[in-house]
Amino acid sequence: MSWTIPAIAAAAVTVTRPKKKVGQLPLRDIIALTPENTLLLYAGKLCLCKYVMPSPLDKEKLLSTMEPSETNNIKHALEVVDLADAVEGRVNLVLNNGKSYRCTFRRSPSSSLTNDCITAMAEGMSSSLYSHFLGLLWSDNNSTYLDKADSAADSEWESFRNVITKLCGNRSNATSGILSDTVSHSSWEFLIQSKYNQRYFESNYVAGAFPGSSSDLQGLHSSAAVLAETQNTKETCFRKLLIDTLDSLHAVYETLKLDNLRRRDLGLLVVLLCDIAYFLHEVSYLDHYKRDFPRLLKDFGMSQYLSTPRSPPSLFRWLENCLQHGCGSANICDLPLLICKDGTSIVNWGRKIVSFYSLLCGADQSGAMLSSGVTCNIAPGLYHTREELVVLGMVGEKFGLQHLDLLPAGVSLPLRHAIDKCRECPPTNWPAAAYVLLGREDLALLHLSDPTKYVELDFTKSSLISVSTPYMLPLHPVTIPSSVSDTLETDSTKLEDVDSLEGSASDGMEHIFNSSTQLRYGRDLRLNEVRRLLCSARPVSIQTPANPTASDQDFQQTQLWHLAQRTTALPFGRGAFTLGTICTLLTEALAVPKLVLAGRLPAQQNAMVNLDPNIRNIQELKSWPEFHNAVAAGLRLSPLQGKMSRTWILYNKPDEPNVTHAGLLLALGLHGHLRVLTITDIFQYYSLEHESTTVGLMIGLAASYRGTMQPSISKSLYVHLPARHPSSFPELELPTLIQSAALISVGLLYEGSAHPQTMQILLSEIGRRSGGDNVLEREGYAVSAGFSLGLVALGRGQDAIGYIDTLVDRLFQYIVGKELHSDRLHLFSSSADEHNRSTGQIIDGNLVNIDVTAPGAIIALALMYLKTESELIVSRLPIPQTQFELQYVRPDFVLLHVIARNLIMWSRIRPSEDWIQSQVPEVVKNGVKGLGNEMEDIYEVDVEALVQAYVNVVVGACISLGLRFAGTRDANAQELLYKYAVYFLNEIKPVCVSNCNGLPKGLSVYVDRGTLETCLHLIVLSLCVVMAGSGHLQTFRFLKFLRNRSSADGHAYFGTQMAVSLAIGFLFLGGGTWTFSTSNSSIAALLITLYPRLPTGPNDNRCHLQAFRHLYVLATEARWIQTVDVDTGLPVYVPVEVTIKETDLYNETSFCEVTPCSLPERAILKAVRVCGPRYWPQVIELCPEEQAWWNSGDKNHPFNSGVLYVKRKVGACSYVDDPIGSQSLLSRAMHKMSATTQPKSCSPSTECTGEVTVDQLVSTFSSDPSLIAFAQLFCDSSSTTRSELDFQEFCLQVLFECVSKDRPAMLQVYLSLYATIGYMVDSFVSDTCTSSDTLSLSSLKIAVAYNEAVSNGRLTNLRGGIVQSAFLGSLKKRIEDILNSCPDMNSQLCAYITSGEWPTNNNNNNNANKSRTFLSWYLQWYSVASPLDIKTVANKIRRDNICPSVALLRLVFPSTHISAIGALNRYYSSFKVED
């Protein structure tokens, strides 16, 4: 279809139909620039109007501002030559002088009612009729809103109303002059008289009532017959236009009845609809409007009835029938056609409500189409009930709580019912907006923290607010910062010694006290004590006489030296204690606390004492401790901070390399932050040739790239292994310490890969002497190679490639030391380049030096076959079973054998005394039974070998037990390890009476004290690994005793102090928020940390590099969880039920914890449920995924940052404010407050001044502003009259109902229903009637229908109806009493039934309005049929001579109340009497 418009320029704009679309594209108009330099607006080929040039283009105004000499040149030259850059309703006018002006066309009226009506007509009418209407609208000279851009909304409505009124009242004038008498008698006349032209004209008729339209028909001369037929066609078209207008505007009217804020627009629209219905003689429509607005003065008579009347659709009637009989029984004719039409926007409000009721009442679905005839966009998600489906529909339609408040109270009840029913336990995969709609912001935030787990809609934070309450703040996660600014400045958290000189010095632990730790420990001072014990930034106290002598000074130096051993070991524990507890500012350098080795003398006014540099090398003593001190400072950074900035790392880089920055690099690498460094940055660090920096960087890079086999990192590590250099490579003299670090770094980089070439290299390195000059460190080198080999093949011993058997044989050669004669070992022989270095092999001929190679080989086998349950490997790692074997095996090797065997046979480890004793060989067990019995000496038994073996077997079993139950806090394991720790302590020096019956006594006779001390501290470390992060009080007391005992006895050497420091840090890992995992990778990291060779001094790296002691960080995971109130943002106590899966040790078990707490390991955790009566329940079920749940860098797991949001029920106090629940007896408190409703008989001077007001009481239980405001405004005690007291009593009862059942939104519903019945009572007892409509009564009818649906079981809720059934029942009874008591109701009803007449004025307007109102109440409440329907039935009764009865009329009028049926029966019976 095409047409031609004369124009020199044109542009597509959106003016007349802004909301009309064709598919997905808007329907455009055309603005045309004619050759006459005028602008015409076209809708299709219909010219609507001519636009006047804007004021800047007004020639007269333009000329008046110019000089006379310039006016002659442009007086006739100023013209618009082009239209450009059209966007929606805007376009550029290009003038011939080169200037452009941006013009905006009036798109739509500012009056919402006018805009809704025009849009409804555009969507409901055919295009030809709507074009006809546009012609009338735009050509109307009274359409003032088209003339002025700032016209008022009232004038816009009046203009629109005038157009419709003219169609009704001046129809003949509107259609006159369309055709002229100038039609020629020619072929053209024959053409227009044809039937084809008549049909085309009828279907495409467009009135030419706009200027210029008659020019299209000039020259037409029709005969009288043609003119008469054309006139009839125009009559039909105009009537069709009015009928479609009535249908479209009636749909708008029914939709506006569902919006409480559009009552004024509804009153304006109903007047226009009455005019249209009156003109069209639509008596049923008139009756419908008069029932809603009984004061309308437009009357009608029975003579105006049509033979085929139309029944007006009614949304209220459909909603009521839907609740009473189900969606399938509701009459679809009660729905306006425009609501059922797809693609309509203006009646979306009504369509949404109809669709929600349809879903609630059992409508069938076919995609988005429902069986009720409307569409509904349903959000994705699981549902099991109709109520859940309704909630998903509300979310899909973006229908929120503030929209719910716009509905009439009764209409909103079923939707509130659906929300209330789903609130308790909604499905877990709903979008966040659904949880906000339910008032479960806790679940919404849980959902937002894990967007990959749930189905998500396109909801932003602003759209989430659109479905929440109007006063709700935007949703945002509430974090509990652990920074210095969050430190609680209370007396209990300050570490201020009364005799401290530098109490204000930063010790790196001041941030540990925050809201979370305060909530967990309360007034418990454990954290303060830990902070005191691990503080290395203040001088230690030395107890000396007040008047020291020279010998005392020597004693001071000796004591200070022992204390310095302890101080240098404290950073190990502080790093674990403060692990991941702060988020640093990337604009500030990281502060590292001082490491102070000085002492102070309290007896001498805190005089300072320093170590004598002439006796001790202070700088050498502080070298590696400063490194560990920096590591501890760096470990404070939280992994959840996200990706660290490369700039910040380089910003902390000093000008000269030092151990402090080296330790920081290691800490950042352990947290995975060194990935941001470029390869250039890495080699710049290496080029510094600083030992500590190289060690820290290599291990940190390997930890950051763990398991990735990154080629560039791998090359940088192999550079530091001279044994791997080709012969042409220049000789590098690298310290053994750096080579050991490189080996362990290779293992971390290739972790779990079973890379063949790497395994070959590492295997050969176990038996190779290090390239450094310090031959004493070769054991540490071999152990590092063994750890590295075990990491590469971690847990892959049985599924690695085929040469694994040969590799295992080589490892056993390193363990037992037999000759290397097997041909299969050729696979691992050195290459040609390596042959020249064969002198570095740790062999004597063909024999291997097992004293060096055995520890590394045993560890490698343990990690390779970790948890594989390989009986073959275990059988080749035997524990000596005879006296002879004990003579040829070192005792510490027995310890490693026990650990390796148990790690392989992982599932057989049991936390029992019997299991530990089962590890001890019979020969050893029998040999230690009679310790202290002199008769054993005659057998010439090497008792010392037996005791050494026994001690090492027990310690190995305890370490295995600690690794098996790492981070589990298993009570049996804790008791068992504690028992053996006390046992070894008593063997060293009896200090307490313990229950160690059955264990051998007198070990210290055969074992040196150093060995027993090492065994004791290894057991204590294992105990703290089990209880990691728990802060277990008994264990902590034991650690304090060990720390003080060692200092007093003079046995405070560095290794044991390091063990105690680490144990304290493990016990309070991350301030109690972190713990250990038992994954393969974690067990390997813990084994490296707990390697049973303790250093002898701060710089001892001979057997095990001290930097490896920090690798426990790789085994940690944040299973800590704290609950935060979603409304207040404060951490709270909440009981949770934790369910763990079935394991080899126990069945599926559930136990209760109180947050904040630590959860079990991911592998066994099944579900976490928030329980208890004070908080809304929620369940987090964990899918059996292999992926790690608590990944330190993953922010998408369900407990992001360890925060679980909960929502407290209204009416309950938090456990902090009300620990035992005594304050939650709200009913008792409200009963006390009810005394305020009684009339005051006492004087103000006798009133109690200390009473709590209702609003203060409510604010105790809820922070909901609507509840607090309601209590302040409606529940005060200032009432004096009886009616005010009654209303106040009602408000108190409603407030109690809403608070106790956590339904604050129901306040509005209760007040609305109460106001409805109050207005009716006031109208009944007074002479005036103030309200002009009866819509609130229709809303009350739906509320009663909802109550019946709940009572009959059509709608179910475990918590019962959301409105008290007795309350709605009393309202219903009160209304029926009023209607039955209305005066003259029978006569008025008879007149209405007979002739459709309403009460008239009769010189008393107030009485007439009151009578009309009472009659409308009766008709609405009892659902009386329209007069036309009643008349139709009456005629049928007369014609068929049927005897009327109540039963018959009940069938004819099923929705009419029985009271009205009786009146109808009397009316119909009068016909029978007359006959």
mmCIF file of C-alpha atoms in Angstrom, residues 883-1063:
data_model
loop_
_atom_site.group_PDB
_atom_site.id
_atom_site.type_symbol
_atom_site.label_atom_id
_atom_site.label_comp_id
_atom_site.label_asym_id
_atom_site.label_seq_id
_atom_site.Cartn_x
_atom_site.Cartn_y
_atom_site.Cartn_z
ATOM 1 C CA GLN A 883 65.060 -56.305 67.925
ATOM 2 C CA PHE A 884 67.432 -56.809 65.028
ATOM 3 C CA GLU A 885 65.518 -54.505 62.727
ATOM 4 C CA LEU A 886 65.376 -51.825 65.394
ATOM 5 C CA GLN A 887 69.158 -51.712 65.437
ATOM 6 C CA TYR A 888 69.348 -50.784 61.751
ATOM 7 C CA VAL A 889 66.612 -48.165 61.483
ATOM 8 C CA ARG A 890 66.938 -44.646 62.759
ATOM 9 C CA PRO A 891 64.108 -43.766 65.201
ATOM 10 C CA ASP A 892 63.134 -40.632 63.319
ATOM 11 C CA PHE A 893 62.781 -42.762 60.166
ATOM 12 C CA VAL A 894 60.300 -44.920 62.064
ATOM 13 C CA LEU A 895 58.255 -41.789 62.690
ATOM 14 C CA LEU A 896 58.232 -40.976 58.966
ATOM 15 C CA HIS A 897 57.287 -44.582 58.142
ATOM 16 C CA VAL A 898 54.296 -44.396 60.463
ATOM 17 C CA ILE A 899 53.147 -41.106 58.934
ATOM 18 C CA ALA A 900 53.567 -42.415 55.395
ATOM 19 C CA ARG A 901 51.710 -45.656 56.092
ATOM 20 C CA ASN A 902 48.778 -43.845 57.676
ATOM 21 C CA LEU A 903 48.528 -41.233 54.936
ATOM 22 C CA ILE A 904 48.308 -44.010 52.385
ATOM 23 C CA MET A 905 45.775 -46.004 54.445
ATOM 24 C CA TRP A 906 43.804 -42.829 55.125
ATOM 25 C CA SER A 907 40.422 -44.372 55.832
ATOM 26 C CA ARG A 908 41.785 -46.645 58.559
ATOM 27 C CA ILE A 909 42.825 -43.836 60.874
ATOM 28 C CA ARG A 910 40.601 -43.830 63.943
ATOM 29 C CA PRO A 911 40.571 -41.362 66.857
ATOM 30 C CA SER A 912 40.911 -44.044 69.494
ATOM 31 C CA GLU A 913 43.491 -45.323 71.942
ATOM 32 C CA ASP A 914 43.278 -48.777 70.424
ATOM 33 C CA TRP A 915 44.212 -47.492 67.001
ATOM 34 C CA ILE A 916 47.316 -45.726 68.299
ATOM 35 C CA GLN A 917 48.393 -48.804 70.220
ATOM 36 C CA SER A 918 47.814 -50.888 67.108
ATOM 37 C CA GLN A 919 50.535 -48.872 65.385
ATOM 38 C CA VAL A 920 53.109 -49.997 67.952
ATOM 39 C CA PRO A 921 54.840 -53.271 67.012
ATOM 40 C CA GLU A 922 54.446 -56.105 69.470
ATOM 41 C CA VAL A 923 58.127 -56.266 70.206
ATOM 42 C CA VAL A 924 58.170 -52.616 71.132
ATOM 43 C CA LYS A 925 54.954 -52.876 73.083
ATOM 44 C CA ASN A 926 56.227 -55.796 75.083
ATOM 45 C CA GLY A 927 59.569 -54.131 75.621
ATOM 46 C CA VAL A 928 58.174 -50.958 77.157
ATOM 47 C CA LYS A 929 55.638 -52.662 79.409
ATOM 48 C CA GLY A 930 58.105 -53.320 82.156
ATOM 49 C CA LEU A 931 60.061 -50.100 82.126
ATOM 50 C CA GLY A 932 61.532 -49.616 85.594
ATOM 51 C CA ASN A 933 61.463 -53.342 86.347
ATOM 52 C CA GLU A 934 65.036 -54.466 87.006
ATOM 53 C CA MET A 935 64.278 -58.046 86.011
ATOM 54 C CA GLU A 936 64.208 -57.026 82.340
ATOM 55 C CA ASP A 937 67.937 -56.312 82.384
ATOM 56 C CA ILE A 938 68.859 -60.021 82.368
ATOM 57 C CA TYR A 939 67.502 -60.417 78.856
ATOM 58 C CA GLU A 940 70.068 -58.013 77.436
ATOM 59 C CA VAL A 941 67.395 -56.054 75.617
ATOM 60 C CA ASP A 942 68.311 -52.722 74.071
ATOM 61 C CA VAL A 943 65.667 -50.838 76.003
ATOM 62 C CA GLU A 944 66.783 -47.516 74.628
ATOM 63 C CA ALA A 945 66.070 -48.657 71.071
ATOM 64 C CA LEU A 946 62.651 -49.922 72.124
ATOM 65 C CA VAL A 947 61.753 -46.716 73.892
ATOM 66 C CA GLN A 948 63.013 -44.586 71.006
ATOM 67 C CA ALA A 949 60.904 -46.625 68.591
ATOM 68 C CA TYR A 950 57.879 -46.416 70.880
ATOM 69 C CA VAL A 951 58.117 -42.660 71.213
ATOM 70 C CA ASN A 952 58.458 -42.110 67.482
ATOM 71 C CA VAL A 953 55.647 -44.510 66.597
ATOM 72 C CA VAL A 954 53.278 -42.760 68.995
ATOM 73 C CA VAL A 955 54.247 -39.305 67.746
ATOM 74 C CA GLY A 956 53.891 -40.438 64.125
ATOM 75 C CA ALA A 957 50.433 -41.798 64.896
ATOM 76 C CA CYS A 958 49.490 -38.519 66.610
ATOM 77 C CA ILE A 959 50.674 -36.481 63.621
ATOM 78 C CA SER A 960 48.686 -38.790 61.322
ATOM 79 C CA LEU A 961 45.667 -38.295 63.537
ATOM 80 C CA GLY A 962 46.117 -34.533 63.388
ATOM 81 C CA LEU A 963 46.291 -34.569 59.587
ATOM 82 C CA ARG A 964 43.317 -36.933 59.257
ATOM 83 C CA PHE A 965 41.067 -34.731 61.403
ATOM 84 C CA ALA A 966 42.572 -31.364 60.477
ATOM 85 C CA GLY A 967 40.096 -28.560 61.082
ATOM 86 C CA THR A 968 37.303 -30.936 62.086
ATOM 87 C CA ARG A 969 37.393 -30.190 65.851
ATOM 88 C CA ASP A 970 36.648 -33.839 66.417
ATOM 89 C CA ALA A 971 36.121 -34.326 70.159
ATOM 90 C CA ASN A 972 37.554 -37.851 70.227
ATOM 91 C CA ALA A 973 40.680 -36.782 68.395
ATOM 92 C CA GLN A 974 41.065 -33.776 70.669
ATOM 93 C CA GLU A 975 40.770 -35.814 73.839
ATOM 94 C CA LEU A 976 43.182 -38.425 72.583
ATOM 95 C CA LEU A 977 45.855 -35.975 71.458
ATOM 96 C CA TYR A 978 45.485 -33.949 74.643
ATOM 97 C CA LYS A 979 45.930 -37.109 76.657
ATOM 98 C CA TYR A 980 49.214 -37.966 74.918
ATOM 99 C CA ALA A 981 50.434 -34.376 75.189
ATOM 100 C CA VAL A 982 49.917 -34.471 78.947
ATOM 101 C CA TYR A 983 51.527 -37.905 79.048
ATOM 102 C CA PHE A 984 54.710 -36.701 77.373
ATOM 103 C CA LEU A 985 54.728 -33.585 79.526
ATOM 104 C CA ASN A 986 54.641 -35.702 82.675
ATOM 105 C CA GLU A 987 57.378 -37.922 81.310
ATOM 106 C CA ILE A 988 59.602 -34.890 80.940
ATOM 107 C CA LYS A 989 58.800 -33.523 84.364
ATOM 108 C CA PRO A 990 55.764 -34.573 86.421
ATOM 109 C CA VAL A 991 53.550 -31.523 86.728
ATOM 110 C CA CYS A 992 50.017 -32.911 87.078
ATOM 111 C CA VAL A 993 48.014 -36.019 87.746
ATOM 112 C CA SER A 994 46.572 -37.337 84.506
ATOM 113 C CA ASN A 995 44.585 -40.350 83.482
ATOM 114 C CA CYS A 996 47.354 -42.091 81.527
ATOM 115 C CA ASN A 997 46.823 -45.580 82.882
ATOM 116 C CA GLY A 998 48.218 -48.279 80.659
ATOM 117 C CA LEU A 999 50.937 -46.082 79.167
ATOM 118 C CA PRO A 1000 54.563 -46.874 79.975
ATOM 119 C CA LYS A 1001 56.334 -44.761 82.574
ATOM 120 C CA GLY A 1002 59.910 -43.630 82.838
ATOM 121 C CA LEU A 1003 60.628 -42.733 79.227
ATOM 122 C CA SER A 1004 62.983 -39.938 80.265
ATOM 123 C CA VAL A 1005 65.464 -42.521 81.596
ATOM 124 C CA TYR A 1006 66.118 -43.843 78.093
ATOM 125 C CA VAL A 1007 65.287 -40.847 75.917
ATOM 126 C CA ASP A 1008 66.973 -37.486 76.119
ATOM 127 C CA ARG A 1009 64.917 -34.490 77.088
ATOM 128 C CA GLY A 1010 65.382 -32.781 73.728
ATOM 129 C CA THR A 1011 63.711 -35.692 71.945
ATOM 130 C CA LEU A 1012 60.818 -35.731 74.406
ATOM 131 C CA GLU A 1013 60.409 -31.970 74.069
ATOM 132 C CA THR A 1014 60.273 -32.318 70.283
ATOM 133 C CA CYS A 1015 57.724 -35.132 70.530
ATOM 134 C CA LEU A 1016 55.611 -33.149 72.971
ATOM 135 C CA HIS A 1017 55.490 -30.089 70.753
ATOM 136 C CA LEU A 1018 54.765 -32.125 67.627
ATOM 137 C CA ILE A 1019 51.752 -33.665 69.391
ATOM 138 C CA VAL A 1020 50.641 -30.234 70.533
ATOM 139 C CA LEU A 1021 50.907 -28.942 66.975
ATOM 140 C CA SER A 1022 48.801 -31.876 65.776
ATOM 141 C CA LEU A 1023 46.247 -31.131 68.471
ATOM 142 C CA CYS A 1024 45.978 -27.503 67.341
ATOM 143 C CA VAL A 1025 45.669 -28.580 63.709
ATOM 144 C CA VAL A 1026 42.586 -30.581 64.711
ATOM 145 C CA MET A 1027 41.176 -27.681 66.745
ATOM 146 C CA ALA A 1028 42.205 -25.001 64.241
ATOM 147 C CA GLY A 1029 40.218 -21.800 64.576
ATOM 148 C CA SER A 1030 38.227 -23.047 67.551
ATOM 149 C CA GLY A 1031 39.998 -21.176 70.357
ATOM 150 C CA HIS A 1032 39.506 -24.270 72.502
ATOM 151 C CA LEU A 1033 40.003 -23.124 76.073
ATOM 152 C CA GLN A 1034 41.573 -26.278 77.508
ATOM 153 C CA THR A 1035 44.079 -26.465 74.689
ATOM 154 C CA PHE A 1036 44.858 -22.770 75.041
ATOM 155 C CA ARG A 1037 45.585 -23.164 78.740
ATOM 156 C CA PHE A 1038 47.926 -26.026 77.958
ATOM 157 C CA LEU A 1039 49.773 -23.895 75.388
ATOM 158 C CA LYS A 1040 50.165 -21.062 77.886
ATOM 159 C CA PHE A 1041 51.633 -23.500 80.371
ATOM 160 C CA LEU A 1042 54.122 -24.809 77.810
ATOM 161 C CA ARG A 1043 55.176 -21.303 76.898
ATOM 162 C CA ASN A 1044 55.771 -20.243 80.500
ATOM 163 C CA ARG A 1045 57.295 -23.581 81.502
ATOM 164 C CA SER A 1046 59.902 -23.501 78.795
ATOM 165 C CA SER A 1047 60.945 -20.006 79.739
ATOM 166 C CA ALA A 1048 61.278 -20.861 83.422
ATOM 167 C CA ASP A 1049 63.194 -24.081 82.876
ATOM 168 C CA GLY A 1050 65.674 -22.577 80.518
ATOM 169 C CA HIS A 1051 64.609 -24.826 77.653
ATOM 170 C CA ALA A 1052 63.273 -22.059 75.459
ATOM 171 C CA TYR A 1053 65.221 -23.013 72.371
ATOM 172 C CA PHE A 1054 63.917 -21.720 69.064
ATOM 173 C CA GLY A 1055 62.329 -24.916 67.693
ATOM 174 C CA THR A 1056 59.985 -25.553 70.609
ATOM 175 C CA GLN A 1057 59.083 -21.880 70.864
ATOM 176 C CA MET A 1058 58.275 -21.868 67.175
ATOM 177 C CA ALA A 1059 56.031 -24.882 67.701
ATOM 178 C CA VAL A 1060 54.196 -23.214 70.591
ATOM 179 C CA SER A 1061 53.816 -19.996 68.607
ATOM 180 C CA LEU A 1062 52.466 -21.861 65.580
ATOM 181 C CA ALA A 1063 50.142 -23.892 67.805
#
